[in-house]
mmCIF file of C-alpha atoms in Angstrom:
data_model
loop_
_atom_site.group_PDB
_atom_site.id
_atom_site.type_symbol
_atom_site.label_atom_id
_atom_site.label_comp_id
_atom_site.label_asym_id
_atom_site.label_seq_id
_atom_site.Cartn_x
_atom_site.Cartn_y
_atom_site.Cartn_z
ATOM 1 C CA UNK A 204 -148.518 -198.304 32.721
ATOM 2 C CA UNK A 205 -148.029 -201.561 33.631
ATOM 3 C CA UNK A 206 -147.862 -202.929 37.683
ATOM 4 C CA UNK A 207 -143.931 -203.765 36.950
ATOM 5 C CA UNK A 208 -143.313 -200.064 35.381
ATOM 6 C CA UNK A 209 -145.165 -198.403 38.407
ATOM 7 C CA UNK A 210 -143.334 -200.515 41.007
ATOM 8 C CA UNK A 211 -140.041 -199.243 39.414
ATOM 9 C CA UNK A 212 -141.105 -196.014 38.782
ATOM 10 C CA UNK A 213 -141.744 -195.378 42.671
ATOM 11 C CA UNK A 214 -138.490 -197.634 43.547
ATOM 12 C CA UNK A 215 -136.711 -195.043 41.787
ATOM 13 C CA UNK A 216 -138.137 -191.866 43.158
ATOM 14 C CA UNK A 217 -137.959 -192.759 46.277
ATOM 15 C CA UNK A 218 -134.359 -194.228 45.806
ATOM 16 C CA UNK A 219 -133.224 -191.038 44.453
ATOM 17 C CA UNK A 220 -134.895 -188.735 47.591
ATOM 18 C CA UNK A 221 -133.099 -191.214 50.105
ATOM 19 C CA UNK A 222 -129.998 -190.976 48.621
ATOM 20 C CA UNK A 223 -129.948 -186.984 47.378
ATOM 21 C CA UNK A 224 -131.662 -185.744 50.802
ATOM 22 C CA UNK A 225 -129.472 -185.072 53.982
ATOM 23 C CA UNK A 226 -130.964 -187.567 56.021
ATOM 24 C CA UNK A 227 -130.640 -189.928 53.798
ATOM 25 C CA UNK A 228 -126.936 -189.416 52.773
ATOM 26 C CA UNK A 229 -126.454 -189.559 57.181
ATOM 27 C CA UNK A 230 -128.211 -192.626 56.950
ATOM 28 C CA UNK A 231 -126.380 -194.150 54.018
ATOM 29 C CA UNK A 232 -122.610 -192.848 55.770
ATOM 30 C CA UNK A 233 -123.660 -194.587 58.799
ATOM 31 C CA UNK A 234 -124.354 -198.047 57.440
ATOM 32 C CA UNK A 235 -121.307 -197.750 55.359
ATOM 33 C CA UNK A 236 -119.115 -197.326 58.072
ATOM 34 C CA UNK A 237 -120.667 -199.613 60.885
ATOM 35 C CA UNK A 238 -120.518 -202.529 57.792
ATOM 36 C CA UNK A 239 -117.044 -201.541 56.787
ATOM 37 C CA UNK A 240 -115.001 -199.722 59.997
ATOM 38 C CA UNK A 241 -114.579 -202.957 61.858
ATOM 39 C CA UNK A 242 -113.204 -204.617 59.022
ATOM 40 C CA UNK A 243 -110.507 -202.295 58.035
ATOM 41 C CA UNK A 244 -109.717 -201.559 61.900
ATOM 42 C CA UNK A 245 -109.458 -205.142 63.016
ATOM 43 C CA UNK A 246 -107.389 -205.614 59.933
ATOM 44 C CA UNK A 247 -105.254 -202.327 61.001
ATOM 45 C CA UNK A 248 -104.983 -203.861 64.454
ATOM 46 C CA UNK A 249 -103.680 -207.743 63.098
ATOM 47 C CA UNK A 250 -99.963 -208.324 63.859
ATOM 48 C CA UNK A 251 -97.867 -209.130 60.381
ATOM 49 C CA UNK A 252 -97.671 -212.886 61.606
ATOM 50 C CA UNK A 253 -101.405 -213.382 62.914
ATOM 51 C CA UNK A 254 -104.637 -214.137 60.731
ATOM 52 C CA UNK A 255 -108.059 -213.195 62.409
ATOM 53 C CA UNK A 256 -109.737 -214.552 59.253
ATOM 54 C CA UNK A 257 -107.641 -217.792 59.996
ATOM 55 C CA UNK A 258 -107.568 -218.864 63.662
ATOM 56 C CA UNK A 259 -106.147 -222.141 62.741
ATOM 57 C CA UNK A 260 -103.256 -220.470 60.951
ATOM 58 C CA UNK A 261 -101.951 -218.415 63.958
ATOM 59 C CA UNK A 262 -100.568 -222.163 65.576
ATOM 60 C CA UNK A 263 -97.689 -221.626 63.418
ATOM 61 C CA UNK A 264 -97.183 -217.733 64.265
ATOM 62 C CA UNK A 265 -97.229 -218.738 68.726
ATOM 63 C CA UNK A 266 -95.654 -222.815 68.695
ATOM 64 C CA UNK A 267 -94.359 -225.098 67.051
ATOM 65 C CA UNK A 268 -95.157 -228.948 66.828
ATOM 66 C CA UNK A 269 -94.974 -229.642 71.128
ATOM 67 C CA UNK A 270 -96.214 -231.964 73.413
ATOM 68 C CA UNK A 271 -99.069 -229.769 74.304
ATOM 69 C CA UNK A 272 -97.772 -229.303 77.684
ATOM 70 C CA UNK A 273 -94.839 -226.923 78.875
ATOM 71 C CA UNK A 274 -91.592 -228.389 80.117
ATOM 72 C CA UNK A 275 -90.188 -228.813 83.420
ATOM 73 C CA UNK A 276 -87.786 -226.607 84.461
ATOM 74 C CA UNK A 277 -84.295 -226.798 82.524
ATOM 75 C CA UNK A 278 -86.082 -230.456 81.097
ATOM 76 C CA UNK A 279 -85.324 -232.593 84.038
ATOM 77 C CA UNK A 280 -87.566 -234.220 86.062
ATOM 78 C CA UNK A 281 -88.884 -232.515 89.131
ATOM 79 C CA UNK A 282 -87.824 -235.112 92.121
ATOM 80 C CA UNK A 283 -89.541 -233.384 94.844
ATOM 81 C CA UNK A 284 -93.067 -233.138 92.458
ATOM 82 C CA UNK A 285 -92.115 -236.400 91.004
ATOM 83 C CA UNK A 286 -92.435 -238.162 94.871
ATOM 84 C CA UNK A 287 -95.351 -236.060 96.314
ATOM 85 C CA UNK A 288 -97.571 -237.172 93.626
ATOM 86 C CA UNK A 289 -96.933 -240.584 93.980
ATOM 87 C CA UNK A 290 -96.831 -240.449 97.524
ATOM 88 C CA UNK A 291 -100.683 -240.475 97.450
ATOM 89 C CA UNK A 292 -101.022 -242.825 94.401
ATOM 90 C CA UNK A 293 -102.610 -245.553 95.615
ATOM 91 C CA UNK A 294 -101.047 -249.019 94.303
ATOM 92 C CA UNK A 295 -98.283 -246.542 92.683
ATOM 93 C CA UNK A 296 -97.196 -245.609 96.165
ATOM 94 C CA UNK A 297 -93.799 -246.703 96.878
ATOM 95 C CA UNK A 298 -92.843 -248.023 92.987
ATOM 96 C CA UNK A 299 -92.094 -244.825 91.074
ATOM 97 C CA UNK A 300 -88.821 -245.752 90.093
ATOM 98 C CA UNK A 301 -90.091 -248.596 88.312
ATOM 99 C CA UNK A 302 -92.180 -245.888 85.412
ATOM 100 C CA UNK A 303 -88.864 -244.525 85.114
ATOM 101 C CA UNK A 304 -87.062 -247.240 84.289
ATOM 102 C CA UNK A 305 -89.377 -248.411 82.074
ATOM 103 C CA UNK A 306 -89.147 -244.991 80.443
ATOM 104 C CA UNK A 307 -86.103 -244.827 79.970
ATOM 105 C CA UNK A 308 -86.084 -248.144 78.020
ATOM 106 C CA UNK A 309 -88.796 -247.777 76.186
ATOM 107 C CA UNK A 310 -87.227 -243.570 75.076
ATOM 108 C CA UNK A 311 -90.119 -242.144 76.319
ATOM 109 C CA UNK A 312 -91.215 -239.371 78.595
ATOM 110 C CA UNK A 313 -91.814 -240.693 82.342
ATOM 111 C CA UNK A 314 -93.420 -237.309 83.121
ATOM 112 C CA UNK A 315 -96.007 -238.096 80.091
ATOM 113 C CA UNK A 316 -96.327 -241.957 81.221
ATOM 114 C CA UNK A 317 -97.008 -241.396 84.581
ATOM 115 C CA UNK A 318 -99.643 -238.879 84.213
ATOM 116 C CA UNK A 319 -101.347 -241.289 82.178
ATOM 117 C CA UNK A 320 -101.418 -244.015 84.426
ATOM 118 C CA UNK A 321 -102.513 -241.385 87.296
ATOM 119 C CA UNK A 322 -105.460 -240.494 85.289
ATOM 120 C CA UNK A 323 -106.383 -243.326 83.750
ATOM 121 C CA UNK A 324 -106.251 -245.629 87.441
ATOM 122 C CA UNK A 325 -107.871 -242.384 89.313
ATOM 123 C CA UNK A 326 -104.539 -242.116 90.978
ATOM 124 C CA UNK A 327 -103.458 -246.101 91.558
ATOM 125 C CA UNK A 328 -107.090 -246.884 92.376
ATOM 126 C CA UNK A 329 -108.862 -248.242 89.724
ATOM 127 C CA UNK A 330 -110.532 -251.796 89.753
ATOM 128 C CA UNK A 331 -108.740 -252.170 86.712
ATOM 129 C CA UNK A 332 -105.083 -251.249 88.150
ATOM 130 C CA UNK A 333 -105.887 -252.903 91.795
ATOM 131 C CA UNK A 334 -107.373 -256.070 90.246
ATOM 132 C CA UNK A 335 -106.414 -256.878 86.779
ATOM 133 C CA UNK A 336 -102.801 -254.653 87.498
ATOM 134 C CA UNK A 337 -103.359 -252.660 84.330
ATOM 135 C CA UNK A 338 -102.503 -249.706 84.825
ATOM 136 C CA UNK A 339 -102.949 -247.946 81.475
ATOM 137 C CA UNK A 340 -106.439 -248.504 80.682
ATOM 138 C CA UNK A 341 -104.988 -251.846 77.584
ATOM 139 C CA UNK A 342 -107.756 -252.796 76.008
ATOM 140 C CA UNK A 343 -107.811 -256.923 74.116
ATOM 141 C CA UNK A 344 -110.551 -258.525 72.396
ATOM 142 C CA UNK A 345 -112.461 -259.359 75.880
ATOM 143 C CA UNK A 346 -111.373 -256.012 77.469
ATOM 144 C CA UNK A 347 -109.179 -254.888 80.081
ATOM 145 C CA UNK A 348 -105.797 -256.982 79.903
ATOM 146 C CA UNK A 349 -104.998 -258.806 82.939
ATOM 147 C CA UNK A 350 -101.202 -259.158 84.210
ATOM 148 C CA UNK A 351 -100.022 -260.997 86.789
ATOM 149 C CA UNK A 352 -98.014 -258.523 88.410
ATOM 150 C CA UNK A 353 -97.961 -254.248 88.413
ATOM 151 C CA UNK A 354 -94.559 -254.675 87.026
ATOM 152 C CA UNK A 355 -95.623 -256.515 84.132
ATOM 153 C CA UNK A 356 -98.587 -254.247 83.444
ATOM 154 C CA UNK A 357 -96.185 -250.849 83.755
ATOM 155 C CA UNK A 358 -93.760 -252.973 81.292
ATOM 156 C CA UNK A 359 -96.699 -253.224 79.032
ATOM 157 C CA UNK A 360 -97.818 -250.175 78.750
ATOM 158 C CA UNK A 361 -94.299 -248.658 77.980
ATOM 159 C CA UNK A 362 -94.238 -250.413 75.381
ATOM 160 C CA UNK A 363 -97.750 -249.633 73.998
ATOM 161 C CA UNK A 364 -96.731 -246.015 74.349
ATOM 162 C CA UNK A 365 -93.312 -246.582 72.514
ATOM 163 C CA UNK A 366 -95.360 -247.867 70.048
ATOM 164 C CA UNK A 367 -97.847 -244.924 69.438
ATOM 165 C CA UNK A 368 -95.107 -242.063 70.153
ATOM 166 C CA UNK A 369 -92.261 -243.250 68.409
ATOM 167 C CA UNK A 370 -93.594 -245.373 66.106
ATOM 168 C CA UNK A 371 -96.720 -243.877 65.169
ATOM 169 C CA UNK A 372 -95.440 -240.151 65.916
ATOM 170 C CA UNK A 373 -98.443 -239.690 67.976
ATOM 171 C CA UNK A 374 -95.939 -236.991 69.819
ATOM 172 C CA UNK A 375 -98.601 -234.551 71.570
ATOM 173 C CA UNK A 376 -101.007 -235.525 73.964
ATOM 174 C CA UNK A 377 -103.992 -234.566 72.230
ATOM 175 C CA UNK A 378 -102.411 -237.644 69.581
ATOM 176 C CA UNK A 379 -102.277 -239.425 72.100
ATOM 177 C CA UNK A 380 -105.986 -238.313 73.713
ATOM 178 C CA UNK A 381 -107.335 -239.925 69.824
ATOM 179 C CA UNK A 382 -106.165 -243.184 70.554
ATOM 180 C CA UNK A 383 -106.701 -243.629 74.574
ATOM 181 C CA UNK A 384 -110.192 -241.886 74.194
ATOM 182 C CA UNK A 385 -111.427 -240.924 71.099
ATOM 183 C CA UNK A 386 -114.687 -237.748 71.602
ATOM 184 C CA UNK A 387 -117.090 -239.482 69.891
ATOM 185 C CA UNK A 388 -116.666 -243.122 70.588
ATOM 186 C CA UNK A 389 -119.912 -244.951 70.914
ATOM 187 C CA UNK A 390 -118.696 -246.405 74.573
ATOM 188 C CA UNK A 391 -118.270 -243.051 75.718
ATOM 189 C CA UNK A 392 -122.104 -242.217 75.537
ATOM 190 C CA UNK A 393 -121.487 -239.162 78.706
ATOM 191 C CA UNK A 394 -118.407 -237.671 76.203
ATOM 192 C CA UNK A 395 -116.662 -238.140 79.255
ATOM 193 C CA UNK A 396 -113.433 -238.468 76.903
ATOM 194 C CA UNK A 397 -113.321 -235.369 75.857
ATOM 195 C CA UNK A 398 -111.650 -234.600 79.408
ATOM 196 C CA UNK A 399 -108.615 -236.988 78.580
ATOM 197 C CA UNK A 400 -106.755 -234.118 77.554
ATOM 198 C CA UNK A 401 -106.947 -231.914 79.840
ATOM 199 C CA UNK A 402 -106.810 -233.697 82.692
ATOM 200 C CA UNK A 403 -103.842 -235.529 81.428
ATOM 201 C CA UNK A 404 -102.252 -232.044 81.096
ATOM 202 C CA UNK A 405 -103.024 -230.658 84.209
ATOM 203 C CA UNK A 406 -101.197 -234.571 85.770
ATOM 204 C CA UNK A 407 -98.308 -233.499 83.594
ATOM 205 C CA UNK A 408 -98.395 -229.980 85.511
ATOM 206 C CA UNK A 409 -98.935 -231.492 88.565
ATOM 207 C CA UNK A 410 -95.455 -233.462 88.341
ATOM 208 C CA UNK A 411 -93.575 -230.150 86.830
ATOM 209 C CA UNK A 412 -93.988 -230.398 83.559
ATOM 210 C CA UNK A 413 -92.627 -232.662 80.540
ATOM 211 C CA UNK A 414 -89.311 -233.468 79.540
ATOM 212 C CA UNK A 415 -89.576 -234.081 75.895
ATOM 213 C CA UNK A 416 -91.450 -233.133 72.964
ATOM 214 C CA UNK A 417 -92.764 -229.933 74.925
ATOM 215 C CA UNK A 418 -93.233 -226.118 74.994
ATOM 216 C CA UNK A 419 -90.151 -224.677 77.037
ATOM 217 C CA UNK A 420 -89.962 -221.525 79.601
ATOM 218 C CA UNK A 421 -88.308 -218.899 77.530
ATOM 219 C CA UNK A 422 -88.043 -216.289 80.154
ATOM 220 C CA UNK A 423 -90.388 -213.520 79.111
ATOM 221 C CA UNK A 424 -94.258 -213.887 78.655
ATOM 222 C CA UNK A 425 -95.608 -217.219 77.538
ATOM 223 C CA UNK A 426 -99.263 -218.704 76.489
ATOM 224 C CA UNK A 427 -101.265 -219.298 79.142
ATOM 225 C CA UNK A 428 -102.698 -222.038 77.407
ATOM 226 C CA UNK A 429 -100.263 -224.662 75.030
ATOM 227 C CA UNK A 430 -100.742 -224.430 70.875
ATOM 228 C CA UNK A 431 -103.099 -221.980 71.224
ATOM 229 C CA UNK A 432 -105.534 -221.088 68.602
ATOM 230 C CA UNK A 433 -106.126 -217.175 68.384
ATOM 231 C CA UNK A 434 -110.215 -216.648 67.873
ATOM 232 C CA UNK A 435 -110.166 -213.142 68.502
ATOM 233 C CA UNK A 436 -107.233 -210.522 68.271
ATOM 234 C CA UNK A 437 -106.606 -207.282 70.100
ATOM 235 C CA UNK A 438 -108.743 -204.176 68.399
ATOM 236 C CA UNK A 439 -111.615 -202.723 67.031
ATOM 237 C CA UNK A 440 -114.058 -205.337 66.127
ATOM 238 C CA UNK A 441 -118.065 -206.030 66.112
ATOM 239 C CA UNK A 442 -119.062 -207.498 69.732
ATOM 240 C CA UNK A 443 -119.804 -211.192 69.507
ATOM 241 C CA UNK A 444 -122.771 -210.421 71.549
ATOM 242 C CA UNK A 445 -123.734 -207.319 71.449
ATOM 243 C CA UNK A 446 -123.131 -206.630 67.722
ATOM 244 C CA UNK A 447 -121.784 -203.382 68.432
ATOM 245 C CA UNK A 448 -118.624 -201.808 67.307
ATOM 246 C CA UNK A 449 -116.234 -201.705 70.487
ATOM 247 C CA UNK A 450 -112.524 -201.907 71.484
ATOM 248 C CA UNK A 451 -111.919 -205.771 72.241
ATOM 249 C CA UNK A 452 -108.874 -204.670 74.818
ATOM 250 C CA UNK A 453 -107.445 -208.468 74.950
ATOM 251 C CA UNK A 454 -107.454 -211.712 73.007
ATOM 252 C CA UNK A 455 -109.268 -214.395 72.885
ATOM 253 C CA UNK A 456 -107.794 -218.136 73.132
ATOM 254 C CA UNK A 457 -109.101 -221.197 72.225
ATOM 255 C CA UNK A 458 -109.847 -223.924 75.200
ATOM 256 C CA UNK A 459 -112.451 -225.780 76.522
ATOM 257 C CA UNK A 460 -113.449 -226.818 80.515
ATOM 258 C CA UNK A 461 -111.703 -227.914 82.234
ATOM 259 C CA UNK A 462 -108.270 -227.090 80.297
ATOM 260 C CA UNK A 463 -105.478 -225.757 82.797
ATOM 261 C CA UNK A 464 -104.729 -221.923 82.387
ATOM 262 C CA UNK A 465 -101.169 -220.826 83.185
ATOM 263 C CA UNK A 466 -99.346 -217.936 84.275
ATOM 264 C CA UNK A 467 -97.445 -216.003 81.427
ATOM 265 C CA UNK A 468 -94.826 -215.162 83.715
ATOM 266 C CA UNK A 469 -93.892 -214.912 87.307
ATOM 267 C CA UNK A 470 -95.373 -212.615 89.891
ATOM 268 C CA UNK A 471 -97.783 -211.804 92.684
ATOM 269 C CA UNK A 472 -101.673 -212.650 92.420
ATOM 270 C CA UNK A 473 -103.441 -209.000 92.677
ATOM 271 C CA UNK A 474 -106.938 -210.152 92.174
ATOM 272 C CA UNK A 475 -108.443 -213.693 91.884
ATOM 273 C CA UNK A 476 -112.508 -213.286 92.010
ATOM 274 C CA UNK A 477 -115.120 -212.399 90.151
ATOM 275 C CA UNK A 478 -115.441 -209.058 90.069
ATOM 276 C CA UNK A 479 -118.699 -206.324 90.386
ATOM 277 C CA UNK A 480 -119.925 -203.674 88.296
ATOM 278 C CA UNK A 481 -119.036 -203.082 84.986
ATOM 279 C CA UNK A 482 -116.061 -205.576 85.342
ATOM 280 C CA UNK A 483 -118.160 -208.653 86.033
ATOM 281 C CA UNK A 484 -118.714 -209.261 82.114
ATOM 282 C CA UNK A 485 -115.298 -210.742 82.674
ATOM 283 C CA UNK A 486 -116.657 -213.799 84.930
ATOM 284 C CA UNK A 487 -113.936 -215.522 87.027
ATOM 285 C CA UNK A 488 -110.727 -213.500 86.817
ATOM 286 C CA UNK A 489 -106.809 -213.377 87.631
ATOM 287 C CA UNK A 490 -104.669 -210.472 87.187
ATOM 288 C CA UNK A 491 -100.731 -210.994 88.137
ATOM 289 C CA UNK A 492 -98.864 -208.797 88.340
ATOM 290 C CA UNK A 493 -95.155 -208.221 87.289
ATOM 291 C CA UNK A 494 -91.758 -206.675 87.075
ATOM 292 C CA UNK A 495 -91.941 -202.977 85.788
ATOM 293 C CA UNK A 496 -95.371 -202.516 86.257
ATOM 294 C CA UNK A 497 -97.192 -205.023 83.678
ATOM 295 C CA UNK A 498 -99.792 -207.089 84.668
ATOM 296 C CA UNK A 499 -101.348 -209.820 83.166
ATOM 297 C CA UNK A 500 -104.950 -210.812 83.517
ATOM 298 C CA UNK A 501 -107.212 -213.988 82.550
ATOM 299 C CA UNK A 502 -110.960 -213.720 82.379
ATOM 300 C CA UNK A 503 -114.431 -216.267 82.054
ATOM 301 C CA UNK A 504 -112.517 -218.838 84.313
ATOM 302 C CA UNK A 505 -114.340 -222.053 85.439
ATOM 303 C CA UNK A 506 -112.213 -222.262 88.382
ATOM 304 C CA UNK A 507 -109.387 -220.115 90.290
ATOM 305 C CA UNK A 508 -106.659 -221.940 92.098
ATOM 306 C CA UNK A 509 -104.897 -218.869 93.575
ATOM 307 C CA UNK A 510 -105.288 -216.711 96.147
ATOM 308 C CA UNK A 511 -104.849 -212.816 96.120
ATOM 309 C CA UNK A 512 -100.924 -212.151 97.539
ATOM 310 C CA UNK A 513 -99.856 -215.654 96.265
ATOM 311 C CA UNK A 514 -96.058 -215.677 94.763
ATOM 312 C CA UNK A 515 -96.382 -217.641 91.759
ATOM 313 C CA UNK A 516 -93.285 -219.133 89.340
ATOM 314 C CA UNK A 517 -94.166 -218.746 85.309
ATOM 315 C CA UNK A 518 -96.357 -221.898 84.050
ATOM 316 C CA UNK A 519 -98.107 -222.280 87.599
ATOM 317 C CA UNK A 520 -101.844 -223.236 87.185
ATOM 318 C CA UNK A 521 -104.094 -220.013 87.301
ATOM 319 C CA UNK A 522 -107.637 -222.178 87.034
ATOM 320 C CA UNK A 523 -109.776 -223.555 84.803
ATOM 321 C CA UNK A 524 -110.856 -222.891 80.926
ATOM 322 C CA UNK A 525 -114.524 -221.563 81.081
ATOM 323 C CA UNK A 526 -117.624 -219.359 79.732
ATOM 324 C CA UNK A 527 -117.996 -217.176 83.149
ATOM 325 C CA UNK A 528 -119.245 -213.591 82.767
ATOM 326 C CA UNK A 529 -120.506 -212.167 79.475
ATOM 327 C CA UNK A 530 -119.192 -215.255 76.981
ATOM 328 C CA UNK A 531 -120.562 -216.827 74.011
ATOM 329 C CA UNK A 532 -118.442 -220.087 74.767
ATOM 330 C CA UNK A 533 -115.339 -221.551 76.696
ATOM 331 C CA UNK A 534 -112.702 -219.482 75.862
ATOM 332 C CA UNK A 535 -109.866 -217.482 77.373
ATOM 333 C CA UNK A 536 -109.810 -213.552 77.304
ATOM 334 C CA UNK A 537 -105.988 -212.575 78.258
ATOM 335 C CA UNK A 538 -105.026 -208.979 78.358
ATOM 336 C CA UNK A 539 -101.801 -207.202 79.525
ATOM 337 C CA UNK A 540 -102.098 -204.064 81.173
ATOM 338 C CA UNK A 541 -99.499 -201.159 81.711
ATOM 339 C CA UNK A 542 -98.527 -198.817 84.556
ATOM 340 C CA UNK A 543 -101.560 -200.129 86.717
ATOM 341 C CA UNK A 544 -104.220 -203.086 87.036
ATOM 342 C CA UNK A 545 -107.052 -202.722 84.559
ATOM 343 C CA UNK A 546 -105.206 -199.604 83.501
ATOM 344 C CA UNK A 547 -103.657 -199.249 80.011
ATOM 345 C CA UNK A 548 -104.585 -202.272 77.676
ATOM 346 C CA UNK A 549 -102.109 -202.984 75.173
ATOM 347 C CA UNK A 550 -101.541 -206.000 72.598
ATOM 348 C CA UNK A 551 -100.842 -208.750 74.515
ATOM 349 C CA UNK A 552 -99.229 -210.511 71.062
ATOM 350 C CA UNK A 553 -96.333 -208.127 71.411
ATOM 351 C CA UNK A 554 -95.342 -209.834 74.715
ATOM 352 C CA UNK A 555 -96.223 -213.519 73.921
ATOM 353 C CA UNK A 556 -93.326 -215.496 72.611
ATOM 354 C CA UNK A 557 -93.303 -219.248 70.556
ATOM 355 C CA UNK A 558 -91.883 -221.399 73.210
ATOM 356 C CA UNK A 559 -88.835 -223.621 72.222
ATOM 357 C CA UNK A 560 -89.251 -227.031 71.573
ATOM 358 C CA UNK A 561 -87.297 -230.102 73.176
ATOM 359 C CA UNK A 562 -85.890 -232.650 71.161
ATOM 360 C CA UNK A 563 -87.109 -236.125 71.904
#
């Protein structure tokens, strides 16, 4: 008998006593089901409208095409907001009315403007806005533009941003984030750009929120975080990190450091720390709490910006997008509990609602 004949013969007897002896058939029934339980349980556990397969696909199922940034209140500008932020802006101090005029006349967002000018002049006090009165970072062929007076430079760069939003269609402000500062660029060697977006964001939050082309308060429960990308849904699944079959009690959304989270819905801060124990896998953590005895809760935080006992309005700032805790990556792990905190988990899709978008 040949080497290849022998080799199959004993491939075959011992095949046949693995599969046809007891331990073997436990052993074969094991691997079957620890390959082929998550799958059909995490499909069991998938709402009709969301794709675990397809993260990118579930941005239809929670929003539609927004801003990426929720809307003031009833989308009018927040006057009180509106004046304390510029009331500390540097060369802005004083000459607020003059973005919204220019808004108006250019038929774009003031909210949106402003926060851009806020971020990009580190709040009115920039070389580039104190010196060259630019106050929207316009670039020519031998850099920074220079105007003559602050007026002339807001003028300008409502009508850069006419340009790009209604022109262009650049509408949301990650669009807008690939023009102003493109991740990537080769002048941006630190990849400081790729905090354009949020930070913008969080300015926009900071003076109450847009008023067009934005994600509106419905009234119930609301993403924390605006177009959100589902990476992980609420069931049975394999642990990213442990590789063991578990009960993933939440869902996980995509964002990145240091993207504003926001409250689903309006209530009273119960915990804001980072817990002990078993718990601590969660990092950073808020849990709100709400009417009827819900409470919602937002893990691996960078940053907290509340305090335990803290009324909060829906949309307020929670803290930051981060990896905290037991995390393969900056995400955000957002549960809703029942009857008590960390008590019954259920699906938090059931309670999350696509938020309404404002017309232009």
């Amino acid at each position: 008998m040949n080497p290849k004949d022998t080799t199959k013969t004993i491939g075959s007897i011992l095949l046949t006593k693995v599969l046809f002896s007891p331990l073997g058939l436990i052993a074969v029934g094991v691997t079957f089901l620890l390959i082929l339980m998550p799958v059909f349980m995490s499909m069991a556990s998938k709402g009709e409208d969301f794709n675990l397969d397809d993260p990118n696909s579930n941005l239809d199922a929670l929003s539609a095409s927004t801003g990426g940034a929720y809307c003031a209140p009833e989308g009018e500008l927040d006057k009180i907001l509106w004046e304390a932020e510029f009331a500390s802006a540097g060369v802005f101090e004083g000459i607020e009315d003059v973005f919204l005029s220019v808004a108006e006349e250019q038929g774009i967002d003031p909210v949106l403007m402003a926060a851009i000018a806020l971020h990009e002049t580190g709040y009115g006090t920039s070389s580039a806005v104190v010196e060259k009165n630019n106050p929207g970072g316009l670039m020519g062929a031998n850099g920074l533009f220079v105007f003559d007076t602050l007026d002339e430079g807001i003028a300008s760069m409502g009508k850069t941003l006419h340009n790009r939003i209604i022109q262009d269609g650049l509408v949301t402000i990650a669009d807008l984030g690939s023009v102003y500062a493109p991740i990537g660029a080769s002048n941006d060697p630190t990849n400081l750009n790729s905090h354009w977006v949020p930070n913008v964001t969080q300015v926009v939050s900071s003076l109450g929120g847009l008023t067009m082309n934005c994600m509106s308060n419905t009234g119930e429960f609301v993403q924390p975080i605006p177009n959100v990308t589902v990476n992980s849904n609420f069931g049975i699944r394999v642990h990213p990190i442990t590789g063991e079959v578990s009960a993933h009690e939440g869902v996980d959304l995509a964002c990145s450091r240091p993207d504003p989270i926001y409250a689903a819905k309006e209530g009273k801060v119960v915990f804001a720390s980072y817990p002990s124990g078993i718990l601590a896998t969660y990092g950073n953590v808020v849990v709100v709490e709400h009417a009827n005895k819900h409470f919602s809760l937002y893990a691996h935080l960078s940053k907290i910006d509340v305090k335990v006992g803290q009324e909060i309005g829906q949309l307020a700032p929670l803290g930051q997008c981060g990896t905290t805790g037991r995390s393969t990556g900056d995400h955000l792990h957002f549960e809703i509990h029942t009857d008590r905190m960390f008590g019954n988990r259920v699906n938090p899709m059931k309670y999350l609602e696509a938020g309404k978008e404002e017309g232009a």
